[in-house]
Every structure is written in structure tokens, then in C-alpha cells.
Coordinates of N, CA and C in Angstrom, one line a residue:
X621 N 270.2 346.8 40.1 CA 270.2 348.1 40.7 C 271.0 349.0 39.8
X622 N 270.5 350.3 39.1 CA 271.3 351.0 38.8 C 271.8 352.3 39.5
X623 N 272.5 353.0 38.7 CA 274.0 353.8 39.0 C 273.5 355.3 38.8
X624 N 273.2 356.1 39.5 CA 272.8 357.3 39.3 C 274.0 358.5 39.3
X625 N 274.4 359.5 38.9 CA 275.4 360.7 38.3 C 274.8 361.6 37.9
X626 N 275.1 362.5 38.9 CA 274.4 363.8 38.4 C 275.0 364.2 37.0
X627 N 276.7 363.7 36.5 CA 276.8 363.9 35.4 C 275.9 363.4 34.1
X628 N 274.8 363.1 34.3 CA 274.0 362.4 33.6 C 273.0 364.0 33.5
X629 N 273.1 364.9 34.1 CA 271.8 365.4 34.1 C 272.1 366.7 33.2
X630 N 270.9 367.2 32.4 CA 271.3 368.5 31.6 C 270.0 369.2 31.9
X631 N 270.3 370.6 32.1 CA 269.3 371.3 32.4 C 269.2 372.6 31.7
X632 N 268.2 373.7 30.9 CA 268.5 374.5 30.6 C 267.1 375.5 31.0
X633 N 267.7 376.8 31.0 CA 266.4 378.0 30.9 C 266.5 378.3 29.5
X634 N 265.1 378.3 29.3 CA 265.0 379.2 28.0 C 264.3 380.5 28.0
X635 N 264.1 381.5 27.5 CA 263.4 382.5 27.8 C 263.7 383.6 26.6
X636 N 262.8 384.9 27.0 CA 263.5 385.8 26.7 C 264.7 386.4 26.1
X637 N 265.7 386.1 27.1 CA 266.8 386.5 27.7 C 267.8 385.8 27.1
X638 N 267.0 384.5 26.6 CA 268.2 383.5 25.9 C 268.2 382.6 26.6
X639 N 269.2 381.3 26.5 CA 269.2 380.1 27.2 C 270.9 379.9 27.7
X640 N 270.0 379.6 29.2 CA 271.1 379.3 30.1 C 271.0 377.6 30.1
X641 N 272.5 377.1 30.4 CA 272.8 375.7 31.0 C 273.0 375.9 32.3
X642 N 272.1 375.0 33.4 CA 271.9 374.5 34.9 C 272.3 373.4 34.9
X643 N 272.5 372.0 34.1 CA 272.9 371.0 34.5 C 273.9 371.0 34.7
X644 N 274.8 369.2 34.8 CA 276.1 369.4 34.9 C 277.2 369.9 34.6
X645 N 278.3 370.6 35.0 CA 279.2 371.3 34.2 C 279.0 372.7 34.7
X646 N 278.0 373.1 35.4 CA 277.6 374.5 35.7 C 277.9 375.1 37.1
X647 N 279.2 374.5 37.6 CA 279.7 374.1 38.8 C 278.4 374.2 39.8
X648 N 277.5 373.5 39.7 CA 276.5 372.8 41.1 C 276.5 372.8 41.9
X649 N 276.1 373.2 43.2 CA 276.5 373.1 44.4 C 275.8 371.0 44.8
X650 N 275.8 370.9 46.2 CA 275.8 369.4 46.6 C 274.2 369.0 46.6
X651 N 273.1 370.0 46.5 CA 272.0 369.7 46.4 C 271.3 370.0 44.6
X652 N 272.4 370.3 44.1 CA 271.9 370.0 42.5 C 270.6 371.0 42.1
X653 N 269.7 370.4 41.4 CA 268.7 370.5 41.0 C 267.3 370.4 42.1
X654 N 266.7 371.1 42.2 CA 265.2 370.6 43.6 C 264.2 371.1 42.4
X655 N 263.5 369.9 42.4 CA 261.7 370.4 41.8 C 260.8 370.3 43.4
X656 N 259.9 370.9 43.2 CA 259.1 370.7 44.0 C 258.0 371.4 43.7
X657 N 256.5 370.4 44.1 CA 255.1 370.8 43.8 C 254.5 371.8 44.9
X658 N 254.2 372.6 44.4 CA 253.6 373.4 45.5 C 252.2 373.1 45.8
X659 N 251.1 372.2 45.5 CA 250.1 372.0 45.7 C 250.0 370.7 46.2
X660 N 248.9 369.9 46.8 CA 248.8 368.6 46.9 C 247.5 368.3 46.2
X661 N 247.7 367.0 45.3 CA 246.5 366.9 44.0 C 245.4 366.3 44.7
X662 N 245.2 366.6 46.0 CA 244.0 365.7 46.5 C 243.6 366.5 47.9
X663 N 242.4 366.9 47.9 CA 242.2 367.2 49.1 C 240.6 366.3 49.5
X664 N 240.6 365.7 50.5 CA 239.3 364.6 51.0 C 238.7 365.7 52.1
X665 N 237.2 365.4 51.3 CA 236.5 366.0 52.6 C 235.5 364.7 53.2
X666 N 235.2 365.0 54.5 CA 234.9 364.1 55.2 C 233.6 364.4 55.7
X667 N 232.2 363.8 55.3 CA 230.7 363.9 55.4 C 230.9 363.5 57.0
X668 N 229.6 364.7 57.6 CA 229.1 364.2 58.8 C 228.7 362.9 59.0
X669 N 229.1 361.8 58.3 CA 228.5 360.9 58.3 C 229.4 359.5 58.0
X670 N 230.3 360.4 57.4 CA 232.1 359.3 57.7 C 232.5 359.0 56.4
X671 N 231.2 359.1 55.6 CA 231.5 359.1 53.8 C 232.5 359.9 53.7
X672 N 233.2 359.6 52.6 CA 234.6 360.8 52.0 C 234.2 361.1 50.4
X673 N 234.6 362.4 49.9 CA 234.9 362.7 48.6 C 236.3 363.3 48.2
X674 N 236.8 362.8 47.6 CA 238.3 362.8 47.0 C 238.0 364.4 45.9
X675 N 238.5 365.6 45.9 CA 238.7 366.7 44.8 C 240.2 366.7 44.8
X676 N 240.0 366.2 43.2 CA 241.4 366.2 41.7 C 241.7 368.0 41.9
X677 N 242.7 368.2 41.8 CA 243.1 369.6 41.9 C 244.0 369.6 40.3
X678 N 243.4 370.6 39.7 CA 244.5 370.4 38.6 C 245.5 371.3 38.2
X679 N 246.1 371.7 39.4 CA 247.0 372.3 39.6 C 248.5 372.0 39.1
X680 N 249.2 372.2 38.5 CA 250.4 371.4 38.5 C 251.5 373.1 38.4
X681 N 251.4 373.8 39.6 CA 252.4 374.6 40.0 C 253.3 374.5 41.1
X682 N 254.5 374.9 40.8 CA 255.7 374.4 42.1 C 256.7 375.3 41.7
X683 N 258.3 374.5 42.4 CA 259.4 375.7 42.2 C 260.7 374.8 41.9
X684 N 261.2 375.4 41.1 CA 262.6 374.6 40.5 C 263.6 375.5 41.7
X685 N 264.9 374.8 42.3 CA 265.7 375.5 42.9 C 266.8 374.8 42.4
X686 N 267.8 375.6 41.5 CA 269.3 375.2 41.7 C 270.4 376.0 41.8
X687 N 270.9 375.3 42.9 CA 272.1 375.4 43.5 C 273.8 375.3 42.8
X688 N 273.6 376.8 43.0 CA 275.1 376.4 42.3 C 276.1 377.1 43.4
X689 N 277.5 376.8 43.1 CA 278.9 377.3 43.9 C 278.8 378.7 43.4
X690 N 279.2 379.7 44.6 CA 279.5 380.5 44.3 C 280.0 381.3 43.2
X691 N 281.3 380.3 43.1 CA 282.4 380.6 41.9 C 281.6 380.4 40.8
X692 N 280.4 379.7 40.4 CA 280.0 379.6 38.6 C 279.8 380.8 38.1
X693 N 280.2 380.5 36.5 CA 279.9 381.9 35.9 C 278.5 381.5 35.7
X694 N 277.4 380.6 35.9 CA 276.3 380.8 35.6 C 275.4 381.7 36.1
X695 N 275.8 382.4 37.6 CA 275.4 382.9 38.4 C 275.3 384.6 37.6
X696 N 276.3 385.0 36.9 CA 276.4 386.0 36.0 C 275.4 386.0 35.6
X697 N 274.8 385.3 34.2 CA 274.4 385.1 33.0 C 273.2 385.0 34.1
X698 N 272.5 384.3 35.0 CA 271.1 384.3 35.9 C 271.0 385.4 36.2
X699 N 272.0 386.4 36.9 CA 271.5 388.0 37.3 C 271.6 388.8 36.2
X700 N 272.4 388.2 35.2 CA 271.7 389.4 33.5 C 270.3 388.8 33.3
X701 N 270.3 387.8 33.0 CA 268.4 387.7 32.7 C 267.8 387.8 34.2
X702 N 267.9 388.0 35.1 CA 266.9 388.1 35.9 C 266.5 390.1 35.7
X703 N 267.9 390.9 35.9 CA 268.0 392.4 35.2 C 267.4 392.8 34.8
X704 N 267.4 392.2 33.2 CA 266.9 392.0 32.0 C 265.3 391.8 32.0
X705 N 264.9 390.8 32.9 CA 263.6 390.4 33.0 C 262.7 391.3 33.8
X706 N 263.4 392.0 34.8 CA 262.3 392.6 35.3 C 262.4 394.0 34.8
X707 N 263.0 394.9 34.1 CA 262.6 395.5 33.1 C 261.3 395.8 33.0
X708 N 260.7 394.8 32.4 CA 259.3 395.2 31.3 C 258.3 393.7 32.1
X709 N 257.0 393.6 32.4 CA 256.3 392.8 32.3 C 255.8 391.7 30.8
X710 N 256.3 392.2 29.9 CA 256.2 391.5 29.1 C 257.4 390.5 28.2
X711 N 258.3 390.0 29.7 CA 259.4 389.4 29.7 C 259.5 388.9 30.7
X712 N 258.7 389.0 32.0 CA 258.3 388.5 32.8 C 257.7 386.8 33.3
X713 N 258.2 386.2 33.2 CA 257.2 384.5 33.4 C 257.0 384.4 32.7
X714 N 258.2 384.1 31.2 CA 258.0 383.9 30.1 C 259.1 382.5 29.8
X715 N 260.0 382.0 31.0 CA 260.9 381.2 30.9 C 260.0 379.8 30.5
X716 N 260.9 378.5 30.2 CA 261.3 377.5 30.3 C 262.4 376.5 30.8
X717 N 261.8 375.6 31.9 CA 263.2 375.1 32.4 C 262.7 373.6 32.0
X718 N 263.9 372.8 31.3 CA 263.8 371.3 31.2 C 265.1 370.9 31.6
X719 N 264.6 370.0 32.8 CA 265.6 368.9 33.5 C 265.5 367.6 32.5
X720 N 266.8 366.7 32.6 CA 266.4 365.9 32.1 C 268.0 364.9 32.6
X721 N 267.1 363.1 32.6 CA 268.9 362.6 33.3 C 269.4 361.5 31.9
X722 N 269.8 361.9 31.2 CA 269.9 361.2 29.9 C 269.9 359.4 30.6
X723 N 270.5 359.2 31.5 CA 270.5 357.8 32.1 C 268.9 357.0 32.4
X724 N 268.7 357.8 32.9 CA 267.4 357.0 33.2 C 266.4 357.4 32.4
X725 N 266.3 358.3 31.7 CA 265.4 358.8 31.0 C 264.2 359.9 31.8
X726 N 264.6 360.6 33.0 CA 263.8 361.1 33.4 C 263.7 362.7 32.8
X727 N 262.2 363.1 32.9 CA 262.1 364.3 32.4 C 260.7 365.1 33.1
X728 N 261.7 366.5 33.3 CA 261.0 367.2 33.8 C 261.0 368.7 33.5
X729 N 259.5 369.1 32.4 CA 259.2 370.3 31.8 C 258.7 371.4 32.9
X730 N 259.1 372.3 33.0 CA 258.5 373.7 33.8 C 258.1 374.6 32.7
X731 N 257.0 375.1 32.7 CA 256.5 376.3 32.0 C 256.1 377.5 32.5
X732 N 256.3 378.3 31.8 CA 255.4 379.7 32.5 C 256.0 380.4 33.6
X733 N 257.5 379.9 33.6 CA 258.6 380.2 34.7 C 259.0 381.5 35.3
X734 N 259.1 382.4 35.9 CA 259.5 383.5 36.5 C 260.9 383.5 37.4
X735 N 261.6 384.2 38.0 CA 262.5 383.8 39.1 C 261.6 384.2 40.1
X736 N 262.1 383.8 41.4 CA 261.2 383.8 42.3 C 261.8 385.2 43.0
X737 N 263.0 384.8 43.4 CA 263.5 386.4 43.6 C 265.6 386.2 43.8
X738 N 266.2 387.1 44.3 CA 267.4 386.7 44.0 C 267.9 385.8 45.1
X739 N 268.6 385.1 45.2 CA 269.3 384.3 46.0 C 270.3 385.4 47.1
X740 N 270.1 384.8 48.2 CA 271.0 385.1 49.0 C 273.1 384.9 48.5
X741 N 273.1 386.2 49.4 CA 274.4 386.4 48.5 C 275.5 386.7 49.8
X742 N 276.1 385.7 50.2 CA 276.9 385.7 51.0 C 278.4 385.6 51.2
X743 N 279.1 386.3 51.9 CA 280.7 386.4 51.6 C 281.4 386.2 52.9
X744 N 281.3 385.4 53.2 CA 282.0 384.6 54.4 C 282.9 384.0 54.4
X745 N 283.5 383.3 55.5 CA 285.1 382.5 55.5 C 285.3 381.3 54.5
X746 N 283.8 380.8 53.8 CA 283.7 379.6 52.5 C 282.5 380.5 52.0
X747 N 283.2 380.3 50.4 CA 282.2 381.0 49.6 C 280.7 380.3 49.9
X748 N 280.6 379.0 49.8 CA 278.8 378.7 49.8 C 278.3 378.6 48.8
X749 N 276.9 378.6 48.7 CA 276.1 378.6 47.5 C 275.3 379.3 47.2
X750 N 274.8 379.7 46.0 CA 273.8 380.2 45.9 C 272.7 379.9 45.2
X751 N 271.6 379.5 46.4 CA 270.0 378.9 45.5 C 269.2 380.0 44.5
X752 N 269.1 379.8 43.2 CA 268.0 380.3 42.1 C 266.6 379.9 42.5
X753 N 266.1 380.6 43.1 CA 264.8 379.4 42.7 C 264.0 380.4 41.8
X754 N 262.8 379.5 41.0 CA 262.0 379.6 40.0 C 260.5 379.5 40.4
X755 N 259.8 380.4 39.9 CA 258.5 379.5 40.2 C 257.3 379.3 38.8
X756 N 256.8 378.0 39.1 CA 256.6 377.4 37.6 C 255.2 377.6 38.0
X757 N 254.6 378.3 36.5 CA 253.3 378.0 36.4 C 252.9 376.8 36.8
X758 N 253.4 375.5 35.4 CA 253.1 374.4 35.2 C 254.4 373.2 35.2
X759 N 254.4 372.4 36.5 CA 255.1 371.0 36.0 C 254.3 370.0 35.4
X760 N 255.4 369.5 34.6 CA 255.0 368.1 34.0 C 256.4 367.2 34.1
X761 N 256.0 365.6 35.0 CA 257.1 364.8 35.2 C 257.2 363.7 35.0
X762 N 258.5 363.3 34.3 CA 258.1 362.1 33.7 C 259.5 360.9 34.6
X763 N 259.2 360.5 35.1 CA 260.7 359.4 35.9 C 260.4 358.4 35.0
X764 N 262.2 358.0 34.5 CA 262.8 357.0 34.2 C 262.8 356.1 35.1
X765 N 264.0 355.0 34.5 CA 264.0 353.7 34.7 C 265.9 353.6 34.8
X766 N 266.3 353.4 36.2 CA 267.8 352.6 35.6 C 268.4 351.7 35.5

């Protein structure tokens, strides 16, 4: 069985705007990094007759969310490029996000990235977090081994 550490994990945006670090070290909040697909690659339709046909969707769009502590400076440097980005449409869903867990070898390319919109921004009796989320043209995933 192996040993998983989020200090294993590095993540960066590229874009426009320049490149940010999301992985470890970016003070993280406790849910880290979230990919998720927004499509399901299969939809079955079912013949009046009980036959099934399986349609491949070749969709591979979803949303990266990470979580960071209030206190990161990364949260800065995300609301200068997010500023920055909406600006002009032609800086617009021009990101790149690669996760990656140097341990296991897992990897995960986002393309065609946008922000989705800003994160809730709250100032209560504990700072909290604040979710970035992204929304990706295209994932591509590759899971390791530990």
C-alpha cells in the first residue's frame, strides 16, 4: 500500500497573465485541489424492444476547484489575472492548468481554461477559504501508481 501527501502535489496556471503556483506550498485549504468532469461519456438509449445503444460523447469538459486559506498570497496574484483577464476577450479562456503528484505519477492537463467566476469572499470570526474554480474546455487524466 502506498503513502499519499499532498506535499507531493504541484500545480500551476499558465496563461496570459503569467504563471501561478496552486500546488503545495500555496497555503491550500483541507480540500486541496477538485477536478471534476462535467459530462458523462456515455449515454444508453433503450429500444422499444429492450435492445440498448451505448453513444461515446467526446466531450472531455469539467472544472478544476482550488482551495486555498484565506491568508495565501496566491489569492492576490488569481484576482490580478482574473482583472487582467476580463479586460479584453482575447485573454479570455486562454489558461492552462497542470496538476501533477510527483509520487504517483499522476497527471492532470486542463486546457482552454477560463475562471469560472470569483470566489466567495467572506470575513467572519475564522478566516475560511476561498474556492477558485476554473472551467476547462478540455481534460485529460492520467492516474498513477503508488
Amino acid at each position: 500500500m502506498g503513502t499519499y501527501s499532498f506535499m507531493d502535489v504541484t500545480a500551476s496556471l499558465v496563461g496570459p497573465t503569467g504563471v501561478i503556483d496552486l500546488g503545495a506550498g500555496s497555503a491550500n485549504g483541507d480540500t486541496g485541489i477538485k477536478v471534476e468532469m462535467a459530462t458523462t461519456k456515455n449515454t444508453m438509449t433503450v429500444g422499444i424492444d429492450g435492445e440498448v445503444m451505448h453513444n461515446l460523447s467526446p466531450a472531455k469538459n469539467g472544472s478544476i476547484t482550488v482551495t486555498l486559506m484565506k491568508t495565501s498570497p496566491v489569492n492576490k496574484k488569481l484576482m490580478l489575472a482574473y482583472n487582467a483577464q476580463t479586460l479584453s476577450s482575447a485573454l479570455w479562456g486562454k489558461n492552462t492548468i497542470v496538476v501533477r503528484n510527483t509520487s504517483s505519477g499522476d497527471l492532470v492537463t486542463a486546457r482552454d481554461v477560463a475562471f469560472s467566476q470569483l470566489p466567495a469572499n467572506a470575513n467572519g470570526k475564522e478566516a475560511g477559504t476561498m474556492d477558485w474554480k476554473f472551467d476547462c474546455g478540455k481534460i485529460d487524466q492520467l492516474l498513477g501508481e503508488f
